[in-house]
Tab-separated table of C-alpha atoms and ligand atoms in Angstrom:
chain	number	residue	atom	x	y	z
E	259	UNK	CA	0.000	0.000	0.000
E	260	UNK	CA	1.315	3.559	-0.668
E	261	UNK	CA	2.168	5.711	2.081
E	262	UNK	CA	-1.218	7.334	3.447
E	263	UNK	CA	-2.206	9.719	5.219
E	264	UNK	CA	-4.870	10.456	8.037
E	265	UNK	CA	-5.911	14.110	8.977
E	266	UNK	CA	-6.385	13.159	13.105
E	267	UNK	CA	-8.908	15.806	14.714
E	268	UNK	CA	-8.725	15.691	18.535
E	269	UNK	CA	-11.817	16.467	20.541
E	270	UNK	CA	-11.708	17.184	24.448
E	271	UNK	CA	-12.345	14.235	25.918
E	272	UNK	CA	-10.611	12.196	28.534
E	273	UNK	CA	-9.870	9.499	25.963
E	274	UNK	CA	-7.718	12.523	24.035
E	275	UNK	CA	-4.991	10.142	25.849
E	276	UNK	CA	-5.246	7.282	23.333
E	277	UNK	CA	-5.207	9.276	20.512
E	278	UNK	CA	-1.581	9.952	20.907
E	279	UNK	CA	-1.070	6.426	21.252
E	280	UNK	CA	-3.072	5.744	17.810
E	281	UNK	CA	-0.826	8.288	15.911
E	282	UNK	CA	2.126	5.987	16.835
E	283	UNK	CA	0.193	2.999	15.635
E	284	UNK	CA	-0.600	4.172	12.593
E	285	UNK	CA	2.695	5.618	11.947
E	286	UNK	CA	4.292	1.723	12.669
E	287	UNK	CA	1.702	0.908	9.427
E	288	UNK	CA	3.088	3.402	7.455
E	289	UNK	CA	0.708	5.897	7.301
E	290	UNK	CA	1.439	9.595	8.355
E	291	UNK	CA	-0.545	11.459	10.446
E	292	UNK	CA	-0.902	15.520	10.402
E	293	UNK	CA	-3.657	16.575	13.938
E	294	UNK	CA	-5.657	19.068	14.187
E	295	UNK	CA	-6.151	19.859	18.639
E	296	UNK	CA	-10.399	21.394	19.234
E	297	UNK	CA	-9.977	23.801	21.792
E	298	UNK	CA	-11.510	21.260	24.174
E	299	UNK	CA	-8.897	18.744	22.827
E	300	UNK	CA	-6.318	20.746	24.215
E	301	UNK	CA	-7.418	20.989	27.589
E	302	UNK	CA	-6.547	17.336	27.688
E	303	UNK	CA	-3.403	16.461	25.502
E	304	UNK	CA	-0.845	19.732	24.673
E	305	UNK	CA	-0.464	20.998	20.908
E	306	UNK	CA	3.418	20.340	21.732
E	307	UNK	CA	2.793	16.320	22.310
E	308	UNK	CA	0.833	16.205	18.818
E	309	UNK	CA	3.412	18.047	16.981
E	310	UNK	CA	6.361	15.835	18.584
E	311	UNK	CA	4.442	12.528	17.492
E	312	UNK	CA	3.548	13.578	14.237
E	313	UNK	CA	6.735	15.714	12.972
E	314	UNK	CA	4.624	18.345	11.825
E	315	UNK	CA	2.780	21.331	13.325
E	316	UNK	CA	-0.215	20.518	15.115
E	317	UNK	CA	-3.264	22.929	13.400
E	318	UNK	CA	-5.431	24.425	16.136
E	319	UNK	CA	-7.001	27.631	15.003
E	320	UNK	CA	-8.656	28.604	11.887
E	321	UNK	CA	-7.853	31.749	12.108
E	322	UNK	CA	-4.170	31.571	12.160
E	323	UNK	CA	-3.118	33.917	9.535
E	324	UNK	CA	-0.216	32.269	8.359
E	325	UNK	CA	-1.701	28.941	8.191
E	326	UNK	CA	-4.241	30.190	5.693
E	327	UNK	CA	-1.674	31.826	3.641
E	328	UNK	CA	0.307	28.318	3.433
E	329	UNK	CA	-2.454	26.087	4.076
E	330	UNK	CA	-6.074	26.510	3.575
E	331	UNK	CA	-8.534	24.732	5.602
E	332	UNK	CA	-10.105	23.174	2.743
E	333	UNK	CA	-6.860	21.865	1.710
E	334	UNK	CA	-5.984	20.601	5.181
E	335	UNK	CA	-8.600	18.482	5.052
E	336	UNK	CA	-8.911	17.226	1.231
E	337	UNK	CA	-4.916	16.563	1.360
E	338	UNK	CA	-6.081	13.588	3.356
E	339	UNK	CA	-6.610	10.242	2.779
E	340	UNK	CA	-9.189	9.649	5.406
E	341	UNK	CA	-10.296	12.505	8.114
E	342	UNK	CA	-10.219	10.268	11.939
E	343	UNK	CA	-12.399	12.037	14.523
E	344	UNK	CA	-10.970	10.746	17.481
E	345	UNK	CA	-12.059	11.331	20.489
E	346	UNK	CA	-15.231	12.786	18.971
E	347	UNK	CA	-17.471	13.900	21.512
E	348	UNK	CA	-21.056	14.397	21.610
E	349	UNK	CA	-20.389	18.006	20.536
E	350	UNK	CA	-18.364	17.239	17.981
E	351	UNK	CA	-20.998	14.546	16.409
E	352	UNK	CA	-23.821	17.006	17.050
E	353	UNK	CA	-22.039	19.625	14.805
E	354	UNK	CA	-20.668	17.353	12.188
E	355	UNK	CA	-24.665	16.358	12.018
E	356	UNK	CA	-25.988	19.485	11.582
E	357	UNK	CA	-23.408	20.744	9.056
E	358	UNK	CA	-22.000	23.911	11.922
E	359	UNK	CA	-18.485	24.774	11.307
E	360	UNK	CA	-17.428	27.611	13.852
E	361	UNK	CA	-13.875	26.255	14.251
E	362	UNK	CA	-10.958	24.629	12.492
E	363	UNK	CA	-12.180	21.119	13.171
E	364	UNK	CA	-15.782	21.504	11.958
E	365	UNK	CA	-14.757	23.545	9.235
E	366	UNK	CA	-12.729	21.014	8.245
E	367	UNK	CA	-15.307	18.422	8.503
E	368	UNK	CA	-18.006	20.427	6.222
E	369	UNK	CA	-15.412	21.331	3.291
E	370	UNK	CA	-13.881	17.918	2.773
E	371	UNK	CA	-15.234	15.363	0.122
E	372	UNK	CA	-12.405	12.596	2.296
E	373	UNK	CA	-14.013	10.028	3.969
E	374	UNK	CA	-14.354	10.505	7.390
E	375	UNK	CA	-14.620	7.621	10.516
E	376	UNK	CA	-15.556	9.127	14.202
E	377	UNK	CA	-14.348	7.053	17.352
E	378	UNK	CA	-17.078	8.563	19.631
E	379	UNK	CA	-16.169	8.493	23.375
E	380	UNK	CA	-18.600	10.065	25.878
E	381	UNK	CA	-20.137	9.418	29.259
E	382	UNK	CA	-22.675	6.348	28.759
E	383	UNK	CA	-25.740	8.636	29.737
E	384	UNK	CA	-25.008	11.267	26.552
E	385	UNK	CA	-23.732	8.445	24.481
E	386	UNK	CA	-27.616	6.474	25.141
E	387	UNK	CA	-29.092	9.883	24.107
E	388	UNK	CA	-31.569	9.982	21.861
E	389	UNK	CA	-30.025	13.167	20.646
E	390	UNK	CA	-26.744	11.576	20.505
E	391	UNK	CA	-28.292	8.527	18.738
E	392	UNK	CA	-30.406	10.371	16.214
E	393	UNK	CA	-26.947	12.109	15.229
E	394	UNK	CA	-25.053	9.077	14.974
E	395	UNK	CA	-27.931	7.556	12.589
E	396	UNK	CA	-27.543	10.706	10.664
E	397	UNK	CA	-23.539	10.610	10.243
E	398	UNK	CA	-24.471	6.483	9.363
E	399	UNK	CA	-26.402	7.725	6.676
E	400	UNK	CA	-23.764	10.428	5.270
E	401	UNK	CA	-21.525	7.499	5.328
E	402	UNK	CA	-19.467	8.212	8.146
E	403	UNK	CA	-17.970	5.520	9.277
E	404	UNK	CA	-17.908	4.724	13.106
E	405	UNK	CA	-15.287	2.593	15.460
E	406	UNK	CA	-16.915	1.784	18.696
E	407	UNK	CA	-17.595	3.075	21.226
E	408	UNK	CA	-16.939	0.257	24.086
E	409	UNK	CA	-18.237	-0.975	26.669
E	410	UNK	CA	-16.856	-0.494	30.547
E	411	UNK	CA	-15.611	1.321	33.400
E	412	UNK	CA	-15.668	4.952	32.540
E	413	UNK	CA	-13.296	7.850	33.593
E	414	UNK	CA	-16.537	9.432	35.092
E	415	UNK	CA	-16.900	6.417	37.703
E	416	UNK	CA	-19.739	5.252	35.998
E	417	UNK	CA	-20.232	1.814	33.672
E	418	UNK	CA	-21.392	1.487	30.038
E	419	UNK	CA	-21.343	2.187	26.639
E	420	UNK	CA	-19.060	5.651	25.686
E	421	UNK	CA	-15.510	4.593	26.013
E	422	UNK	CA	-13.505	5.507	23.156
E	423	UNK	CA	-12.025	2.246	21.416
E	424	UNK	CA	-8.711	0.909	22.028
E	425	UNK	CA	-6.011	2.775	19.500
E	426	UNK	CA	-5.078	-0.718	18.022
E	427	UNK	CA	-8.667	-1.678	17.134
E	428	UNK	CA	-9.189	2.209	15.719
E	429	UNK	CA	-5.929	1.579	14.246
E	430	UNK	CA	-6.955	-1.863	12.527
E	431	UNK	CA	-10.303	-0.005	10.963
E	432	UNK	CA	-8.211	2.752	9.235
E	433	UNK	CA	-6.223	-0.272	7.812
E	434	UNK	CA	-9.154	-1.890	6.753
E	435	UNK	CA	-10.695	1.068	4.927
E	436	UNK	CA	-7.315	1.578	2.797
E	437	UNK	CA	-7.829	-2.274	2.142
E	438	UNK	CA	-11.309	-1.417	1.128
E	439	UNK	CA	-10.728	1.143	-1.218
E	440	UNK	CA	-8.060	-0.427	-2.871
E	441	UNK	CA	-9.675	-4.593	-3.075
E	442	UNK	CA	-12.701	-3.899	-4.961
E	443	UNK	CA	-14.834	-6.495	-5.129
E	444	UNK	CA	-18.166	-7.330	-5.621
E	445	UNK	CA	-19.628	-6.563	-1.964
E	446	UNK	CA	-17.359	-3.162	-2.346
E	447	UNK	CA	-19.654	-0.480	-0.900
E	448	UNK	CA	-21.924	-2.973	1.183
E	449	UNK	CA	-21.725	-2.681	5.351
E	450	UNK	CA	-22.153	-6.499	6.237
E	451	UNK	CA	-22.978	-7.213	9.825
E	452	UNK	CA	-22.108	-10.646	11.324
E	453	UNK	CA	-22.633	-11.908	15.101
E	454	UNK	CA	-20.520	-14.794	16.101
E	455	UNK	CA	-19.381	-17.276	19.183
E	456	UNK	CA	-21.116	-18.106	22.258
E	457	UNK	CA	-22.357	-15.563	24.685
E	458	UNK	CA	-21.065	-15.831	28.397
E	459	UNK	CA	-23.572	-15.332	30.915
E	460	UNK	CA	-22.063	-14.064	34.295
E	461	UNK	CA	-23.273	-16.155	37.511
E	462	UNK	CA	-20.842	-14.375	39.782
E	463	UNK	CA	-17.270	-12.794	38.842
E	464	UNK	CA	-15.855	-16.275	38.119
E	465	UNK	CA	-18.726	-18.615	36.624
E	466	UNK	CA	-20.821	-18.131	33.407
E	467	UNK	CA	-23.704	-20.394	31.924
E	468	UNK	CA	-22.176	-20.442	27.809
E	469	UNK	CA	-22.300	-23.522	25.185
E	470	UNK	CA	-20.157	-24.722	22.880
E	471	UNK	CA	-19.907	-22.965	19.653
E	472	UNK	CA	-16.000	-22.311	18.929
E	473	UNK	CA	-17.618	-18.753	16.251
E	474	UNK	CA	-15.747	-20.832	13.722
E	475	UNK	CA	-18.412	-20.344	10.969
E	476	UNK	CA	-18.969	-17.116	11.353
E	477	UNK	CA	-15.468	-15.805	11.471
E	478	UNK	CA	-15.364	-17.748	8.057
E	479	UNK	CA	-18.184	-15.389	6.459
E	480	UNK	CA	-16.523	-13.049	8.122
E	481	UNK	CA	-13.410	-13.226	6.151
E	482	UNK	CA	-15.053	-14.547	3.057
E	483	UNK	CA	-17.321	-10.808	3.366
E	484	UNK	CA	-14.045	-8.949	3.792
E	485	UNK	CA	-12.259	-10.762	0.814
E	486	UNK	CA	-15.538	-10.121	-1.247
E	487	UNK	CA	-14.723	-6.081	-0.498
E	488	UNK	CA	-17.667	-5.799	2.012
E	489	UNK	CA	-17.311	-3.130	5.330
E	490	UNK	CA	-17.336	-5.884	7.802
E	491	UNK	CA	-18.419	-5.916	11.870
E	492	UNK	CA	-18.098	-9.045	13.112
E	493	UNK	CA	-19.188	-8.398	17.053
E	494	UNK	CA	-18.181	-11.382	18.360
E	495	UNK	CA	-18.873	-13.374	21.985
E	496	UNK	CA	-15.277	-15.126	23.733
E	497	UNK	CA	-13.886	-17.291	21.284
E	498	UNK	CA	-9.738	-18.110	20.437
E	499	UNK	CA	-9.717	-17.071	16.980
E	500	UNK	CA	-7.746	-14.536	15.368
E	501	UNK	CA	-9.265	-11.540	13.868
E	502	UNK	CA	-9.995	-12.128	9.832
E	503	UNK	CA	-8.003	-9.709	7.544
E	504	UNK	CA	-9.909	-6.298	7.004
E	505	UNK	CA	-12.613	-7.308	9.613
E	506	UNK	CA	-13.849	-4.745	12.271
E	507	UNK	CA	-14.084	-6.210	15.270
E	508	UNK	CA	-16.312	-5.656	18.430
E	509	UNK	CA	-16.188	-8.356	21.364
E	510	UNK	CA	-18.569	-8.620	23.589
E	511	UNK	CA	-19.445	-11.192	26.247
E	512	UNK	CA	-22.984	-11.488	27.095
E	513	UNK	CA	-26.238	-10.811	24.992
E	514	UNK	CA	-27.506	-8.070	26.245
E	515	UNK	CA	-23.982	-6.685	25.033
E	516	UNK	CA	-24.347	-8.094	22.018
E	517	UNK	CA	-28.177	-6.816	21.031
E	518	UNK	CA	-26.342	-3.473	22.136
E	519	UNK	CA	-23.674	-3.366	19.688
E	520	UNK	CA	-25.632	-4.686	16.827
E	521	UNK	CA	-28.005	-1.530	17.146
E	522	UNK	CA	-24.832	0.612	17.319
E	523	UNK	CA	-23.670	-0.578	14.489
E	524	UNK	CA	-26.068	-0.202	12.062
E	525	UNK	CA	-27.153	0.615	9.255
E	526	UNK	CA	-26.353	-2.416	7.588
E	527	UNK	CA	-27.167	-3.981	4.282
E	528	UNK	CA	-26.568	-7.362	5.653
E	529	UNK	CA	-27.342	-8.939	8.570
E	530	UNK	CA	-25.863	-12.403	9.408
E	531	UNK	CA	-26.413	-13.659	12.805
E	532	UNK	CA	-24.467	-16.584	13.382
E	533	UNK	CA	-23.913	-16.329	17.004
E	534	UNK	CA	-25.121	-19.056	19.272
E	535	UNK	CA	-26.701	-16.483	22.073
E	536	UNK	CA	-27.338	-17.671	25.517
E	537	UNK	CA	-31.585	-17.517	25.350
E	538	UNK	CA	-31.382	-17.089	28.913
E	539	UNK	CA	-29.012	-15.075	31.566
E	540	UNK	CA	-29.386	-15.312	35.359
E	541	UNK	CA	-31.629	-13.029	36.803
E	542	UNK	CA	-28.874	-11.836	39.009
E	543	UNK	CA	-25.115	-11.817	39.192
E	544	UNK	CA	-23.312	-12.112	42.300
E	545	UNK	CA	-20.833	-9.391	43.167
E	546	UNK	CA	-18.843	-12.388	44.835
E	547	UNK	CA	-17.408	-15.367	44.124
E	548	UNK	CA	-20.657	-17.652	45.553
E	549	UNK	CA	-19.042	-19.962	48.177
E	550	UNK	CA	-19.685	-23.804	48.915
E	551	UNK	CA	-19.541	-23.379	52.572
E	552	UNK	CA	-22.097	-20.515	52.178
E	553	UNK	CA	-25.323	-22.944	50.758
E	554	UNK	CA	-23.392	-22.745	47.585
E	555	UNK	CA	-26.063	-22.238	44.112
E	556	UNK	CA	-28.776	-22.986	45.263
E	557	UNK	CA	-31.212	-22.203	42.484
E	558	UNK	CA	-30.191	-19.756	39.488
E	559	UNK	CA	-33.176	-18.062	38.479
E	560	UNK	CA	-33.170	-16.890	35.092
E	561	UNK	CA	-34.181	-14.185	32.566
E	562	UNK	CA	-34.376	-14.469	29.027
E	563	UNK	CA	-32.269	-12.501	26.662
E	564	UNK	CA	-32.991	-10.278	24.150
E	565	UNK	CA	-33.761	-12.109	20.627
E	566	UNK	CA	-31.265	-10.284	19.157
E	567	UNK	CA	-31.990	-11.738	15.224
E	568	UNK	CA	-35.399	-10.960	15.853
E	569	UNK	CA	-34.824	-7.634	16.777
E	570	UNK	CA	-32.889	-6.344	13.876
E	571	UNK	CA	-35.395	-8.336	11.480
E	572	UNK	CA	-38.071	-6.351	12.675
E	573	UNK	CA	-36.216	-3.543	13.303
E	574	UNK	CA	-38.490	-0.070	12.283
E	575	UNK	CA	-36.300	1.902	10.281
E	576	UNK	CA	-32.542	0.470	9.986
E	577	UNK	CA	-33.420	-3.275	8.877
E	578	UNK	CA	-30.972	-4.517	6.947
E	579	UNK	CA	-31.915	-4.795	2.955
E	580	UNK	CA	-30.537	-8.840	3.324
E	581	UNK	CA	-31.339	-10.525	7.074
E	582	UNK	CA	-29.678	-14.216	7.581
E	583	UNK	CA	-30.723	-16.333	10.375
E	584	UNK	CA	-28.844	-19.664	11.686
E	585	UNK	CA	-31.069	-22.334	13.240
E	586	UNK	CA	-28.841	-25.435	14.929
E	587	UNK	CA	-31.458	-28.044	14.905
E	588	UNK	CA	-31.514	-31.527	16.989
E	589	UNK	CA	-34.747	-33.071	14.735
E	590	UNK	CA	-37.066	-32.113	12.289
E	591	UNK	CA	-34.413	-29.512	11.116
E	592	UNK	CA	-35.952	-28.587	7.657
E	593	UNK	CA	-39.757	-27.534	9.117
E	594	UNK	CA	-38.799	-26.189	12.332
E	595	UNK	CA	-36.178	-23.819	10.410
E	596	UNK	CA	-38.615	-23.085	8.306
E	597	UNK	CA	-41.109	-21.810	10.761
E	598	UNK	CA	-37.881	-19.869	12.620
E	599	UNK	CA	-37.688	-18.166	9.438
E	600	UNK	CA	-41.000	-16.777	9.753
E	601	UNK	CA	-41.057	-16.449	13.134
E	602	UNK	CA	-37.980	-13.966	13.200
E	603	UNK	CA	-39.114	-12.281	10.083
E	604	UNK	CA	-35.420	-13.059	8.118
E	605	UNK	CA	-34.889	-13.225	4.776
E	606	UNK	CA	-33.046	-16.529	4.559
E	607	UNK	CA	-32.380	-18.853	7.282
E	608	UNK	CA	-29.642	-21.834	7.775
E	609	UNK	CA	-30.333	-24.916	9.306
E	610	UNK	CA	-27.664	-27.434	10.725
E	611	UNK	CA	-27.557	-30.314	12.619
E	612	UNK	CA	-26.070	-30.176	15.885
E	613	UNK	CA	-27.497	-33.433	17.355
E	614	UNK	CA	-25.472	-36.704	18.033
E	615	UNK	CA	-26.445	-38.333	14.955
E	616	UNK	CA	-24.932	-35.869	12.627
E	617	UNK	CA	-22.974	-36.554	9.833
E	618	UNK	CA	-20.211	-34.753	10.524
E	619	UNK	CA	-17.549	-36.150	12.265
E	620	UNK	CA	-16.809	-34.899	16.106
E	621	UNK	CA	-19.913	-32.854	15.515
E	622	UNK	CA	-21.311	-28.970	14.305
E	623	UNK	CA	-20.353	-26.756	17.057
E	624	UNK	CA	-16.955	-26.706	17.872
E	625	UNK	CA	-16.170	-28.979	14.713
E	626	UNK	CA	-14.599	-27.877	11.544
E	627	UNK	CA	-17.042	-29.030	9.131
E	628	UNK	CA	-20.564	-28.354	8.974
E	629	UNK	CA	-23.667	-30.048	6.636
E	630	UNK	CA	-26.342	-26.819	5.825
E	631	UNK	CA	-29.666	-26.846	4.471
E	632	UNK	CA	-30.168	-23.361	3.163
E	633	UNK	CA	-33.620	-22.050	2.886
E	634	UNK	CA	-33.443	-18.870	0.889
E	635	UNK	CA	-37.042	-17.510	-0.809
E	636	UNK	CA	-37.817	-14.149	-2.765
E	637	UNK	CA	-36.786	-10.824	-1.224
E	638	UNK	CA	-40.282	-9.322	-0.188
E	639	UNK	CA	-42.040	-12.153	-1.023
E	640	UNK	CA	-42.970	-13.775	2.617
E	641	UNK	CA	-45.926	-16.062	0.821
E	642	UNK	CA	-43.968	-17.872	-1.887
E	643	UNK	CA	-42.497	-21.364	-0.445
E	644	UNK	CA	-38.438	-21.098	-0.009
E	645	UNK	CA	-37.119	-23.835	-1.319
E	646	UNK	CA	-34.569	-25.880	0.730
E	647	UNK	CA	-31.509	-26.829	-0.932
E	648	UNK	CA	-29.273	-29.726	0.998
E	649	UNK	CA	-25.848	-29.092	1.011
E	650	UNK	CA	-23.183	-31.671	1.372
E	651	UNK	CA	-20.806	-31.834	4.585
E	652	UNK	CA	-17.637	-29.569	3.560
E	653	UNK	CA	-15.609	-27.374	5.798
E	654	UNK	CA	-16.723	-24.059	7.557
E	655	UNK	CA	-14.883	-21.803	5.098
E	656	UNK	CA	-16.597	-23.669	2.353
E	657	UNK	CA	-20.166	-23.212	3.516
E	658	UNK	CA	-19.207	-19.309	3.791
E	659	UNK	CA	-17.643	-19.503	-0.261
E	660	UNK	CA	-21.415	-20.335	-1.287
E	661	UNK	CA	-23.115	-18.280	1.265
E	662	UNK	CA	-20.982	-15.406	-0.102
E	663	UNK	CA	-21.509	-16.188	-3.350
E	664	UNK	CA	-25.727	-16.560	-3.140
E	665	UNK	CA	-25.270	-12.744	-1.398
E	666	UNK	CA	-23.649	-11.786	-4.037
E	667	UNK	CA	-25.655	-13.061	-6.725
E	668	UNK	CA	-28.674	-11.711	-4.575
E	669	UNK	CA	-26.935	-8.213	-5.594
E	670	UNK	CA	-26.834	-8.812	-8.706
G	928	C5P	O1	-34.211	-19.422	18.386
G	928	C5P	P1	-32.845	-19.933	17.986
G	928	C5P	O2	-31.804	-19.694	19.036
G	928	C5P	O3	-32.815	-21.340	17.506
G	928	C5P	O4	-32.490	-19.048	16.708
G	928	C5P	C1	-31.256	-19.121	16.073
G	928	C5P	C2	-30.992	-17.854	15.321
G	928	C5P	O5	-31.366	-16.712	16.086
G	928	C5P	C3	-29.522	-17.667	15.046
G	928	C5P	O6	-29.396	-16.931	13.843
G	928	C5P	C4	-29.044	-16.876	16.251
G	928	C5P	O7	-27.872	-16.144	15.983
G	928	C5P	C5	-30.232	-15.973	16.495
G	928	C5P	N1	-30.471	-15.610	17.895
G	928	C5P	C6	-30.294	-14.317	18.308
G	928	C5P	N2	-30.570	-13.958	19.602
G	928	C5P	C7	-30.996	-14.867	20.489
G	928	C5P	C8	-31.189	-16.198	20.091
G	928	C5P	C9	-30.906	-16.544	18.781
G	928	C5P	O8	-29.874	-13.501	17.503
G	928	C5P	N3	-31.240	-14.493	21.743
């Protein structure tokens, strides 16, 4: 890849930290990095620490004389490869949303034709905000591309969604969008979301209720998505596997999480939800470690999760164009995935058999091999019959090669 480069725009936030960390990252892949500080952004991180990371001067007011003469603002930003809001605060969203440009940053934003990707990092109370969220839909739909935010302990004391993502995993998206741009391919332009793994379901700090999928299928579509030049989230319960090439990643560990990141992440045009999510959580999670000599268990009470396929399906205004459902089946596979399919409203659904008496060697979950009946049936067209077509038993990657392919025929 040619040398790159990324106009950084700091926002004040806490997280203004990491960013200095991220231009380091992304210089170690070869791509340069010129920062613009907010005003705000330099009540956290100095001008002097950007400029000494990046080589160059760090751009903080647009009305700096001099800069103008050698450097306009609308060059500043269209001399980039890709404009990285990072932190961007709520402010910072809110103005990018509504088109305001009152200072270098903004101005910045509004004159560019560069792709831009936010890293949002707030407190979890203005992050849940329907304001916030109604601007974040709006920057989706410009699109704006958007790296987390995470979930977990905030500066602020308090727990949630709003902390900025970790400089590698910002760093891995830029990556993948120079990938992007330069593959092709004939999912190029297409945002494909896949869930993955097991959920964990905390008991107390050091059990979980879980089962046993190893996420190895959908990492496969996963990669197979990316290599077909989709924009790929693959939010992902625990598993061991590595990250695929050009894949953006969000881990989560119980459903709840997962529902949560899945409605961050849209819009969409895909959905693929592969993940084998915990149906049920218990109702409460002990702050200890429950002890033996205490009465031990006793009973777990439990709740029941979030359908999280069902959700998006019937989701009001950001379903995706294409939703995919997974049933693992024990008996009477073919009808009762073809009721699933109705009852969670996807488009096409695929079955497997997980039970004993499988074909497949050492069995579905876990295994490397799987045997698919795929039940596909007209966009828009609930009332025709899908048709199921049997698959043979071949490996997980293969089973994503023909998935991919009957997306991308679905395309056109
Ligand atoms: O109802 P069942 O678990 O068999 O449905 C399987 C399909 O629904 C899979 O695509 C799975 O990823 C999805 N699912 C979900 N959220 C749940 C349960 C299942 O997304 N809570």
């Amino acid at each position: 890849m040619s040398q790159k480069t990324v106009l950084l725009i700091i926002g004040g936030g806490i997280a203004a930290y990491k960013s200095l960390l991220l231009i380091r990252k992304l210089q170690q892949r070869n791509i340069s990095v010129r920062a613009i500080l907010t005003r705000a952004g330099a009540q956290f991180v100095t001008p002097l620490s950007v400029s000494a990371l990046t080589g160059e001067k760090c751009f903080t007011d647009l009305f700096d004389l001099t800069d103008e003469a050698e450097m306009g603002h609308i060059e500043l930003s269209r001399a980039a490869d890709l404009i990285v809001v990072a932190p961007a605060t709520a402010d910072l969203m809110a103005k990018m949303a509504h088109g305001l440009a009152d200072d270098l940053a903004s101005t910045c934003l509004l004159a560019t034709d560069t792709d831009i990707l936010v890293v949002p990092a707030m407190n979890v109370r203005m992050w849940h905000h329907a304001a916030t969220q109604r601007n974040l839909a709006h920057l989706r739909q410009d699109g704006v591309r958007v790296v987390g935010p995470d979930e977990g302990e905030m500066a602020c004391g308090e727990f949630g969604f709003g902390r900025m993502a970790e400089p590698d995993e910002i760093a891995r998206a830029i990556t993948n969008y120079f990938a992007d741009t330069q593959r092709g391919g004939p999912l190029l332009g297409k945002h494909v979301l896949i869930t993955a793994g097991p959920t964990h379901e905390p008991i107390d700090p050091v059990r979980y209720l879980a089962n046993r999928s190893s996420g190895l299928q959908g990492y496969a579509i996963a990669a197979a998505c990316a290599e077909a030049g989709a924009q790929v989230t693959l939010i992902s319960g625990p598993t061991n596997l590595t990250v695929p090439e050009g894949v953006d990643m969000v881990r989560v560990q119980t459903a709840r999480e997962m529902m949560r990141a899945c409605e961050a992440a849209l819009p969409a045009t895909v959905g693929i939800f592969c993940a084998a999510v915990a149906d049920y959580r218990p109702k409460q999670k002990a702050v200890e470690k429950i002890k033996k000599e205490k009465g031990g268990m006793g009973e777990i009470k439990l709740s029941e999760n979030p359908d999280i396929l069902k959700t998006i399906a019937n989701h009001p205004d950001l379903r995706p164009e294409l939703v995919i459902g997974f049933a693992a089946e024990t008996e009477a596979i073919k009808s009762h995935a073809v009721t699933k399919k109705k009852r969670k409203n996807c488009d096409w659904i695929i079955a497997n058999d997980v039970s004993s008496q499988s074909a497949i060697v050492g069995g579905v979950m876990g295994g490397m091999e799987n045997q698919v009946i795929f039940i596909g049936g007209e966009q828009g067209d609930g009332k025709r019959d899908p048709k199921p077509e049997s698959w043979p038993p071949m490996s997980k990657q293969q089973v994503a090669a023909r998935l991919v392919q009957k997306i991308i025929d679905h395309f056109g």
